Each structure stands twice: as C-alpha cells, then as structure tokens.
C-alpha cells in the first residue's frame, strides 16, 4: 500500500527548501522537521545571506522546531535533510535528542559519518533517500559557481 506521507514525500519537501536556497545563491541544502506526521519546521542554508557560517539548514530548522514545540528536545521528531549533516549539525542533533535523521546525499568530505561523529544513541539514521536528486542540485550549484 502506498503511504502518502513517507520518507520520500518528506524528503521532496526538504528538496523544495534546498531549491529555495539555490535561488538565493546558497549551497542547496534543505531541511524539514516532522513531528506526528506534520511539518513543524523548515530551513535552507543561509550562510551567505546571514554572513553566518553556522546558518546551516539543519541548525535553522532545529531552532524553528524547538520554538514551535516550546522544548529544547525533539525526541519524537524526524529531521529530513538533503545532505548528510556535518559535525556541527550532528552535534546539535545530539543535543536536541532528535528521534530520527533521514538524509539524501552522503557527504564524503564533511559528513558526520566520515568523521565518526556520533548522534544521540537513541537517534535512528537513514541515508540515501532521494540521494540522486539531492546530488543533482549540489552539482548544479557548483557548476554554476565554476562558470561564475
């Protein structure tokens, strides 16, 4: 049976956030946070826009989600992000105690798994959801940058 609100559905929403970042000249990474089947937070990279190296999609989504819930913990939530979180974002995920992380493309250079960085022991991690689409957006951005 087809589930309309599965990982693919929510990752497509994260991809929409990444595309929004792309239109603003940001590295196209998008994130959403889902709680009880409802999107409670969205974010896309705003490093250039805010001149802030910590303004990653995940970080902005964490802030929005904790504000929405009125709690610093996201135990019953899932983070959907188009690119594997970096060490900083994995560290923030640890502190939020997020229940689950689903990412699209692996990041062989900066991804938390490459650096053997850990998220909270109770956090489930799933990678590779719509990885091809996520990678295509990143490739598009970096090709545009090279053309310049």
XYZ file of C-alpha atoms in Angstrom:
148
model
C 0.000 0.000 0.000
C 1.263 3.447 -0.902
C 1.758 5.766 2.049
C 1.366 9.409 1.008
C 3.470 10.733 3.903
C 6.536 8.504 3.804
C 10.251 9.343 3.794
C 10.186 10.097 0.069
C 7.317 12.553 0.482
C 9.054 14.467 3.257
C 12.434 14.409 1.503
C 10.754 16.030 -1.507
C 9.686 18.828 0.848
C 13.291 19.164 2.019
C 14.368 19.308 -1.632
C 11.948 22.204 -2.165
C 13.751 24.033 0.647
C 17.102 23.258 -0.998
C 15.820 24.667 -4.298
C 14.797 27.846 -2.480
C 18.337 28.167 -1.173
C 19.693 27.617 -4.677
C 17.659 30.564 -5.979
C 19.310 32.725 -3.291
C 22.854 31.692 -4.194
C 23.226 29.383 -1.211
C 24.625 25.857 -1.245
C 21.362 23.999 -1.905
C 20.735 22.088 1.293
C 17.220 21.929 2.661
C 15.824 20.560 5.892
C 12.443 19.983 7.435
C 11.445 18.615 10.804
C 8.364 16.435 11.131
C 6.507 15.614 14.326
C 3.463 13.324 14.352
C 3.223 13.469 10.576
C 3.213 17.292 10.484
C 5.959 19.565 9.201
C 6.783 21.830 12.136
C 9.951 23.490 10.835
C 11.782 24.244 7.599
C 15.181 25.583 6.758
C 17.619 26.019 3.934
C 21.221 27.145 4.054
C 21.525 30.860 4.742
C 25.269 31.051 5.333
C 25.785 33.695 2.635
C 22.554 35.585 3.289
C 23.194 35.931 7.025
C 27.000 36.002 6.750
C 26.947 33.279 9.400
C 28.913 30.040 8.995
C 26.541 28.288 11.413
C 23.380 29.088 9.416
C 23.068 25.587 8.002
C 19.636 24.285 7.030
C 19.582 21.868 9.957
C 20.535 24.491 12.530
C 17.799 26.847 11.357
C 15.271 24.009 11.348
C 16.277 22.957 14.881
C 15.698 26.483 16.146
C 12.313 26.735 14.439
C 11.227 23.300 15.716
C 12.234 23.916 19.324
C 10.460 27.270 19.235
C 7.353 25.627 17.766
C 7.290 22.905 20.415
C 8.461 25.090 23.291
C 11.062 22.484 24.169
C 14.766 22.017 23.561
C 14.201 18.313 22.875
C 12.960 16.835 19.618
C 12.704 13.194 20.736
C 9.516 12.477 18.785
C 10.649 14.279 15.631
C 12.382 13.392 12.379
C 14.877 15.623 10.584
C 14.804 15.273 6.792
C 17.843 16.890 5.196
C 19.072 16.700 1.612
C 22.758 16.332 2.534
C 24.332 14.293 5.313
C 24.781 16.595 8.328
C 28.225 17.941 9.124
C 29.850 17.543 12.540
C 28.330 20.784 13.827
C 24.808 19.804 12.804
C 25.250 16.262 14.107
C 26.351 17.766 17.421
C 23.255 19.955 17.514
C 21.135 16.907 16.647
C 22.715 15.128 19.616
C 21.734 17.945 21.981
C 18.156 18.055 20.674
C 17.933 14.269 21.121
C 16.077 14.109 17.803
C 14.419 10.752 17.293
C 15.404 10.201 13.691
C 17.548 11.679 10.923
C 16.860 10.937 7.257
C 19.314 12.363 4.737
C 19.638 12.333 0.978
C 23.181 12.569 -0.376
C 26.167 11.350 1.598
C 28.922 13.912 2.194
C 32.199 12.040 1.845
C 34.273 15.076 2.881
C 32.329 16.837 5.621
C 29.609 14.401 6.662
C 29.410 13.362 10.294
C 29.775 9.663 9.472
C 33.067 10.280 7.655
C 34.451 11.820 10.845
C 32.983 9.053 13.027
C 30.946 11.695 14.812
C 28.023 10.321 16.783
C 24.459 11.496 17.101
C 22.384 10.666 20.173
C 22.408 6.893 20.860
C 18.614 6.790 20.567
C 18.596 8.579 17.192
C 17.912 6.373 14.177
C 19.748 7.403 10.992
C 18.710 6.560 7.423
C 20.697 7.776 4.435
C 20.273 7.716 0.683
C 16.635 8.848 0.413
C 16.356 10.686 -2.933
C 20.147 10.888 -2.980
C 20.279 11.271 -6.766
C 18.003 14.328 -6.693
C 19.946 15.856 -3.805
C 23.276 15.291 -5.552
C 21.933 16.800 -8.788
C 21.066 20.069 -7.021
C 24.515 20.263 -5.463
C 26.205 19.554 -8.803
C 24.078 22.238 -10.469
C 25.139 24.792 -7.848
C 28.847 24.024 -8.064
C 28.784 24.022 -11.884
C 27.197 27.492 -11.770
C 29.871 28.633 -9.330
C 32.664 27.438 -11.620
C 31.125 29.233 -14.597
C 30.838 32.208 -12.496
